[in-house]
Amino acid sequence: MKISGSYTLPVAPERAYQILQDPAILARAMPGCESLEKIGPDEYRMKMKVLLAALSGEFEGKMRIADQAPPTSFRLIVEGSGRIGFLKGDGLLKLAPAATVRVLSAAPSEPPETIVSYEGDAQVGGTMAAVGQRLIDGTSKMMIKKFFDKLASLATDQRDS
Amino acid sequence: MATTTTKTETFVGKRVRRREDPRLITGTATYVEDIQMPGMHYAVILRSPHAAARIRSIKAKQAEAAPGVVCVFTGKDTKGVGVVPCGIAMPDLRVPQHNILATDRVYFVGHPVAVVVARDRYLARDAAELIEVDYDILPAVADPEKALTKGAPAVHPQWPDNIAFTYHQDGGNVDKVFAEADVVVKQRIVSQRLVPMAMETRGVVAEWRGADRQLNLYTSTQIPHLVRTLVAGMLGLEENRTRVIAPEVGGGFGSKLNVYAEEALMGFVSMRIQKPVKWIESRRENFTCTTHGRGHVDYYEIAAKRDGTILGIKLKLIQDVGAYHQLLTPLIPQLSVLMMPGLYNTQNIRADIVGVFTNCVPTDAYRGAGRPEATHGIERMVDILAAELKMDPAQIRLKNFVTKDKFPYATATGLMYDSGDYAAPLKKALDLVGYVKLRQEQADLRKQGKYMGIGISTYGEICAIGPSPATPAGGWESATVKIEPSGKITILTGACPHGQGEETTFAQIAADELGVGLDDILVTRGDTAVVQYGIGTFGSRATAVGGTALYYALQDLKAKIKKFGAMLLESDDVTLVGGQVVCDKTGKAKPLREIAGASYRALKLPPNTEPGLIATRFWEPPNFTFPFGAHIVVTDIDSETGQIKVRRYVAVDDCGNILNPLIVDGQVHGGVAQGLGQALWEQAVYDDNGQLITGELTDYALPRAHLMPWIESHHTCTPSPVNPLGVKGVGEAGTIGCSPAVVNSAVDALSPLGVRHIDMPLTPEKIWKLLAKKN
């Protein structure tokens, strides 16, 4: 399954890049995330609860960050499995300042923004694939949106504080 | 001739209600799941979520320590158990080692990896989740055509081309007729993977009695004796100390014509824990672990003269094998090839089969097993040819049928069609449906821009499977008839039924032969400790082969009854009629009850005669039988939604003599339902990674009652000369006749748009897209 999209975060690229790799913030932003701990350089172990229609279950997995090119891009590799199946994903996240398009109209005090665009491949297996196939696409989109919404609010909170 | 009061009511040929139904419809039948035993434990099987992966490690400590868990077994523990058998031998057949639990690698989603045994099934299930399997995921391939391409992932690393077997058959002079033909039509036709979906999933109860060194195995199977022989072999047990019992079996459709890993696995577990153990397959497991059916990609070519005479047929058949061969996997496409000329008179055929390994659950027999695929192919091709030549599809069939004076008819594929009058059911069906009028109506509707189609399918099939030299196990069947001292009659049939109504039809046969009532007769089956060796029920064989064994056992018994009757009546001129032996001269009579009592009491015996009234026969059929028929389907297509509505379904089936029209109707109805399922709705879909994405009934569209059309079931009767009952078999006819009639009807409806072929299932989406593209 191909996953792609973009989201605008209300922070500058440098800051966006930083929060996208901050375990404490990610743990709070990821829907259903129960724990996220660093187990090595750019490698994390996580536990999350997934709800897919009538299916629910805990996933345990690993998240790895590769090809780091701050503050413009990095690759995210996710692998998890649980009672209701397994999940494998590999995606590229690109960060670009949003200001360029607004430079003329925007007031000088306009806060900086970053467009995060992502593109990747996800594989889903087990019961989740057999039973929830038709719902996976919608659910994953919803989860990604929830993630960024939360991330955006966390980023703003922290900036304000 | 003297006269006596005799019972004159006969049962054969009458709509006798099924004697098994009361217990089935009141929920009081005993299935595997209903079996309870003291000390029973429950097994849950952990299965692979990956289609292809190496197993790095399995950690079961946590599961073993979970509450209620007795033990966990993995592939390391079961290495001593024999492999899951493939019953087919053919040159160059590649048979991968099929262990009952995966050892170092998994090959399909659902591959059994470990078994958890607990005192409660819920605890077992919870514990299964605690097993940690470290998989190294490998690339998988789920599409048989992709599997054949260069560079495709190898399902079994030792065979990088993924070819499981090839098979070639040639008859006549194909090259010559194709070179000389006026017209050659070609088409790729897919017969999609289907899930057989018996209402009762599989299930096994194993009870090891250590003190007796005996294993009792209750399993939901169509072939208890073959399971006994093969599972005993896998477990290294003596066959005479292995007892297999198939209690009530809630449907099989070929998916229980097999020997499964779980049958041996439960035997193994019970022997290890010294306790009875039960495993019941969940519906989700059934989707991924019980054999699928069909899975063909066929490339057809037909050569013909301009007048519609068929000259020859070529077929390249790609069979999706799945990851392993189950019991009969490689045989199924060969049955397609045997049947590929259909009812048509051509001696020029060429077929090339290639069986392809994929990372999917194995395919095997499913209602019709190879013959629905073949019939779908030839019947679609004949319609495509008719369209090409602008001929009427009924006329082109009538022109090419093997005519009724040609029987027995030797086909180019090596069969000998026993008897037939192929034009009769087609003509009858055309009359019943009002063909000429319908064509006029169709022309009128087309002017209004409406899509109505008339689809014809004329099928033949191979039934009463079959002569032993032509079958993988024996092809005979057995029957024992016992008349007890009280005169009550017990029939033991080796053809273990799973919904075919043999408790009724076999009682009908015996009641008429002996002149007794149905209530005097009990038909027993399914327990290898009670019933003599038998082959089982599949391939529309139970009545034609098992019923014939019964018929001959009854003849033996009748002769013996007459001997005892003659002795008791002190006359040599006696007749067995109406449940008694009557002296032709005096009219004196001895009822069966008295004769039976005398035969066991044995105060006096007729010359050269043993006490008792028991007869057993094993009947070897000299040939298959070849039923045939014509199905006509009228459809209306909603041009806005693409929905196909079946307006009329006329089935004229010729299955030889009919013993019970009610049961025959039931078989036709059920068969048509499954045929409609394939034609319109059902499809087992694997994604590119080998994940079954139609793994539940929300995604796998099984026919529902409200979707079924009214089936107008009619018959012609051409008795079979192969057996004394003159029966042919009807278990699969509905399925075989159905799918091409439905697709032909839809293509006929859409032909003004230039549509020539549509692959099944004909979902509204598919039809809507065709309509949208052309409009």
mmCIF file of N, CA and C in Angstrom, chain A residues 99-161:
data_model
loop_
_atom_site.group_PDB
_atom_site.id
_atom_site.type_symbol
_atom_site.label_atom_id
_atom_site.label_comp_id
_atom_site.label_asym_id
_atom_site.label_seq_id
_atom_site.Cartn_x
_atom_site.Cartn_y
_atom_site.Cartn_z
ATOM 1 N N ALA A 99 7.341 29.409 3.883
ATOM 2 C CA ALA A 99 7.321 30.867 3.765
ATOM 3 C C ALA A 99 7.480 31.364 2.343
ATOM 4 N N THR A 100 8.214 30.626 1.518
ATOM 5 C CA THR A 100 8.549 31.112 0.176
ATOM 6 C C THR A 100 7.319 31.554 -0.610
ATOM 7 N N VAL A 101 6.234 30.811 -0.482
ATOM 8 C CA VAL A 101 5.051 31.154 -1.263
ATOM 9 C C VAL A 101 4.307 32.351 -0.663
ATOM 10 N N ARG A 102 4.570 32.622 0.578
ATOM 11 C CA ARG A 102 3.797 33.674 1.227
ATOM 12 C C ARG A 102 4.593 34.978 1.384
ATOM 13 N N VAL A 103 5.795 34.919 0.917
ATOM 14 C CA VAL A 103 6.723 35.971 1.267
ATOM 15 C C VAL A 103 6.212 37.372 0.937
ATOM 16 N N LEU A 104 5.462 37.456 -0.143
ATOM 17 C CA LEU A 104 4.999 38.779 -0.541
ATOM 18 C C LEU A 104 3.816 39.260 0.284
ATOM 19 N N SER A 105 2.879 38.340 0.500
ATOM 20 C CA SER A 105 1.646 38.754 1.163
ATOM 21 C C SER A 105 1.776 38.769 2.682
ATOM 22 N N ALA A 106 2.665 37.908 3.162
ATOM 23 C CA ALA A 106 2.720 37.734 4.613
ATOM 24 C C ALA A 106 3.355 38.935 5.305
ATOM 25 N N ALA A 107 2.809 39.181 6.449
ATOM 26 C CA ALA A 107 3.412 40.231 7.270
ATOM 27 C C ALA A 107 4.756 39.727 7.764
ATOM 28 N N PRO A 108 5.685 40.620 8.053
ATOM 29 C CA PRO A 108 7.021 40.204 8.485
ATOM 30 C C PRO A 108 6.967 39.373 9.767
ATOM 31 N N SER A 109 5.913 39.575 10.586
ATOM 32 C CA SER A 109 5.845 38.869 11.856
ATOM 33 C C SER A 109 5.195 37.482 11.725
ATOM 34 N N GLU A 110 4.738 37.141 10.527
ATOM 35 C CA GLU A 110 4.116 35.821 10.286
ATOM 36 C C GLU A 110 5.031 34.728 10.824
ATOM 37 N N PRO A 111 4.485 33.811 11.673
ATOM 38 C CA PRO A 111 5.353 32.748 12.198
ATOM 39 C C PRO A 111 5.796 31.810 11.069
ATOM 40 N N PRO A 112 6.957 31.239 11.209
ATOM 41 C CA PRO A 112 7.453 30.326 10.156
ATOM 42 C C PRO A 112 6.638 29.027 10.109
ATOM 43 N N GLU A 113 6.587 28.468 8.922
ATOM 44 C CA GLU A 113 5.864 27.205 8.746
ATOM 45 C C GLU A 113 6.705 26.234 7.945
ATOM 46 N N THR A 114 6.437 24.952 8.171
ATOM 47 C CA THR A 114 7.173 23.922 7.429
ATOM 48 C C THR A 114 6.188 22.954 6.794
ATOM 49 N N ILE A 115 6.402 22.710 5.528
ATOM 50 C CA ILE A 115 5.571 21.688 4.878
ATOM 51 C C ILE A 115 6.310 20.359 4.975
ATOM 52 N N VAL A 116 5.648 19.412 5.640
ATOM 53 C CA VAL A 116 6.223 18.065 5.732
ATOM 54 C C VAL A 116 5.506 17.199 4.701
ATOM 55 N N SER A 117 6.239 16.734 3.721
ATOM 56 C CA SER A 117 5.587 15.820 2.773
ATOM 57 C C SER A 117 6.191 14.433 2.959
ATOM 58 N N TYR A 118 5.334 13.457 2.857
ATOM 59 C CA TYR A 118 5.796 12.082 3.096
ATOM 60 C C TYR A 118 5.320 11.186 1.985
ATOM 61 N N GLU A 119 6.132 10.167 1.744
ATOM 62 C CA GLU A 119 5.812 9.226 0.692
ATOM 63 C C GLU A 119 6.417 7.895 1.087
ATOM 64 N N GLY A 120 5.616 6.850 1.066
ATOM 65 C CA GLY A 120 6.186 5.571 1.479
ATOM 66 C C GLY A 120 5.340 4.384 1.102
ATOM 67 N N ASP A 121 5.816 3.262 1.529
ATOM 68 C CA ASP A 121 5.206 1.995 1.218
ATOM 69 C C ASP A 121 4.892 1.295 2.530
ATOM 70 N N ALA A 122 3.686 0.801 2.669
ATOM 71 C CA ALA A 122 3.369 0.077 3.897
ATOM 72 C C ALA A 122 2.839 -1.300 3.547
ATOM 73 N N GLN A 123 3.208 -2.260 4.371
ATOM 74 C CA GLN A 123 2.725 -3.621 4.189
ATOM 75 C C GLN A 123 2.008 -4.032 5.454
ATOM 76 N N VAL A 124 0.818 -4.577 5.257
ATOM 77 C CA VAL A 124 0.044 -4.996 6.407
ATOM 78 C C VAL A 124 -0.270 -6.468 6.230
ATOM 79 N N GLY A 125 -0.167 -7.238 7.319
ATOM 80 C CA GLY A 125 -0.424 -8.671 7.182
ATOM 81 C C GLY A 125 -1.172 -9.240 8.361
ATOM 82 N N GLY A 126 -1.505 -10.502 8.237
ATOM 83 C CA GLY A 126 -2.210 -11.196 9.309
ATOM 84 C C GLY A 126 -3.695 -10.857 9.312
ATOM 85 N N THR A 127 -4.305 -11.018 10.468
ATOM 86 C CA THR A 127 -5.752 -10.809 10.571
ATOM 87 C C THR A 127 -6.149 -9.429 10.074
ATOM 88 N N MET A 128 -5.312 -8.444 10.376
ATOM 89 C CA MET A 128 -5.609 -7.085 9.962
ATOM 90 C C MET A 128 -5.810 -6.998 8.463
ATOM 91 N N ALA A 129 -4.971 -7.712 7.720
ATOM 92 C CA ALA A 129 -5.073 -7.671 6.268
ATOM 93 C C ALA A 129 -6.289 -8.450 5.791
ATOM 94 N N ALA A 130 -6.519 -9.584 6.443
ATOM 95 C CA ALA A 130 -7.591 -10.466 5.994
ATOM 96 C C ALA A 130 -8.959 -9.879 6.298
ATOM 97 N N VAL A 131 -9.051 -9.182 7.389
ATOM 98 C CA VAL A 131 -10.353 -8.757 7.864
ATOM 99 C C VAL A 131 -10.587 -7.271 7.637
ATOM 100 N N GLY A 132 -9.545 -6.501 7.799
ATOM 101 C CA GLY A 132 -9.759 -5.060 7.805
ATOM 102 C C GLY A 132 -9.292 -4.348 6.550
ATOM 103 N N GLN A 133 -9.013 -5.133 5.503
ATOM 104 C CA GLN A 133 -8.387 -4.563 4.309
ATOM 105 C C GLN A 133 -9.047 -3.264 3.831
ATOM 106 N N ARG A 134 -10.366 -3.281 3.785
ATOM 107 C CA ARG A 134 -11.051 -2.130 3.210
ATOM 108 C C ARG A 134 -10.939 -0.890 4.104
ATOM 109 N N LEU A 135 -10.567 -1.140 5.357
ATOM 110 C CA LEU A 135 -10.549 -0.028 6.307
ATOM 111 C C LEU A 135 -9.154 0.527 6.533
ATOM 112 N N ILE A 136 -8.155 -0.221 6.070
ATOM 113 C CA ILE A 136 -6.777 0.154 6.389
ATOM 114 C C ILE A 136 -6.423 1.525 5.824
ATOM 115 N N ASP A 137 -6.806 1.749 4.588
ATOM 116 C CA ASP A 137 -6.457 2.989 3.923
ATOM 117 C C ASP A 137 -7.000 4.188 4.698
ATOM 118 N N GLY A 138 -8.299 4.135 4.975
ATOM 119 C CA GLY A 138 -8.950 5.234 5.692
ATOM 120 C C GLY A 138 -8.380 5.409 7.091
ATOM 121 N N THR A 139 -8.177 4.274 7.759
ATOM 122 C CA THR A 139 -7.668 4.338 9.137
ATOM 123 C C THR A 139 -6.270 4.942 9.175
ATOM 124 N N SER A 140 -5.425 4.531 8.227
ATOM 125 C CA SER A 140 -4.050 5.040 8.265
ATOM 126 C C SER A 140 -4.048 6.545 7.986
ATOM 127 N N LYS A 141 -4.896 6.986 7.060
ATOM 128 C CA LYS A 141 -4.963 8.429 6.769
ATOM 129 C C LYS A 141 -5.393 9.203 8.026
ATOM 130 N N MET A 142 -6.407 8.614 8.699
ATOM 131 C CA MET A 142 -6.926 9.267 9.887
ATOM 132 C C MET A 142 -5.829 9.345 10.963
ATOM 133 N N MET A 143 -5.081 8.231 11.102
ATOM 134 C CA MET A 143 -4.049 8.197 12.140
ATOM 135 C C MET A 143 -2.934 9.192 11.841
ATOM 136 N N ILE A 144 -2.578 9.313 10.586
ATOM 137 C CA ILE A 144 -1.518 10.255 10.214
ATOM 138 C C ILE A 144 -1.966 11.690 10.508
ATOM 139 N N LYS A 145 -3.243 11.955 10.189
ATOM 140 C CA LYS A 145 -3.755 13.310 10.430
ATOM 141 C C LYS A 145 -3.752 13.614 11.932
ATOM 142 N N LYS A 146 -4.220 12.637 12.691
ATOM 143 C CA LYS A 146 -4.240 12.814 14.154
ATOM 144 C C LYS A 146 -2.842 13.076 14.678
ATOM 145 N N PHE A 147 -1.888 12.342 14.151
ATOM 146 C CA PHE A 147 -0.494 12.470 14.569
ATOM 147 C C PHE A 147 0.003 13.892 14.338
ATOM 148 N N PHE A 148 -0.199 14.382 13.122
ATOM 149 C CA PHE A 148 0.317 15.718 12.808
ATOM 150 C C PHE A 148 -0.435 16.812 13.563
ATOM 151 N N ASP A 149 -1.738 16.629 13.721
ATOM 152 C CA ASP A 149 -2.506 17.620 14.485
ATOM 153 C C ASP A 149 -1.926 17.762 15.885
ATOM 154 N N LYS A 150 -1.687 16.603 16.464
ATOM 155 C CA LYS A 150 -1.169 16.592 17.831
ATOM 156 C C LYS A 150 0.249 17.190 17.858
ATOM 157 N N LEU A 151 1.006 16.772 16.860
ATOM 158 C CA LEU A 151 2.392 17.265 16.771
ATOM 159 C C LEU A 151 2.396 18.784 16.649
ATOM 160 N N ALA A 152 1.503 19.286 15.830
ATOM 161 C CA ALA A 152 1.417 20.729 15.620
ATOM 162 C C ALA A 152 1.094 21.437 16.932
ATOM 163 N N SER A 153 0.137 20.872 17.666
ATOM 164 C CA SER A 153 -0.241 21.549 18.907
ATOM 165 C C SER A 153 0.868 21.435 19.944
ATOM 166 N N LEU A 154 1.552 20.301 19.961
ATOM 167 C CA LEU A 154 2.675 20.153 20.893
ATOM 168 C C LEU A 154 3.792 21.119 20.540
ATOM 169 N N ALA A 155 4.037 21.248 19.258
ATOM 170 C CA ALA A 155 5.108 22.132 18.808
ATOM 171 C C ALA A 155 4.802 23.567 19.209
ATOM 172 N N THR A 156 3.544 23.955 19.044
ATOM 173 C CA THR A 156 3.158 25.314 19.398
ATOM 174 C C THR A 156 3.244 25.512 20.896
ATOM 175 N N ASP A 157 2.730 24.535 21.651
ATOM 176 C CA ASP A 157 2.792 24.622 23.112
ATOM 177 C C ASP A 157 4.212 24.892 23.569
ATOM 178 N N GLN A 158 5.118 24.085 23.011
ATOM 179 C CA GLN A 158 6.498 24.168 23.472
ATOM 180 C C GLN A 158 7.137 25.495 23.086
ATOM 181 N N ARG A 159 6.714 25.953 21.884
ATOM 182 C CA ARG A 159 7.280 27.205 21.414
ATOM 183 C C ARG A 159 6.820 28.351 22.311
ATOM 184 N N ASP A 160 5.508 28.249 22.671
ATOM 185 C CA ASP A 160 4.947 29.311 23.501
ATOM 186 C C ASP A 160 5.537 29.302 24.911
ATOM 187 N N SER A 161 5.878 28.134 25.373
ATOM 188 C CA SER A 161 6.285 28.042 26.771
ATOM 189 C C SER A 161 7.716 28.516 26.982
#
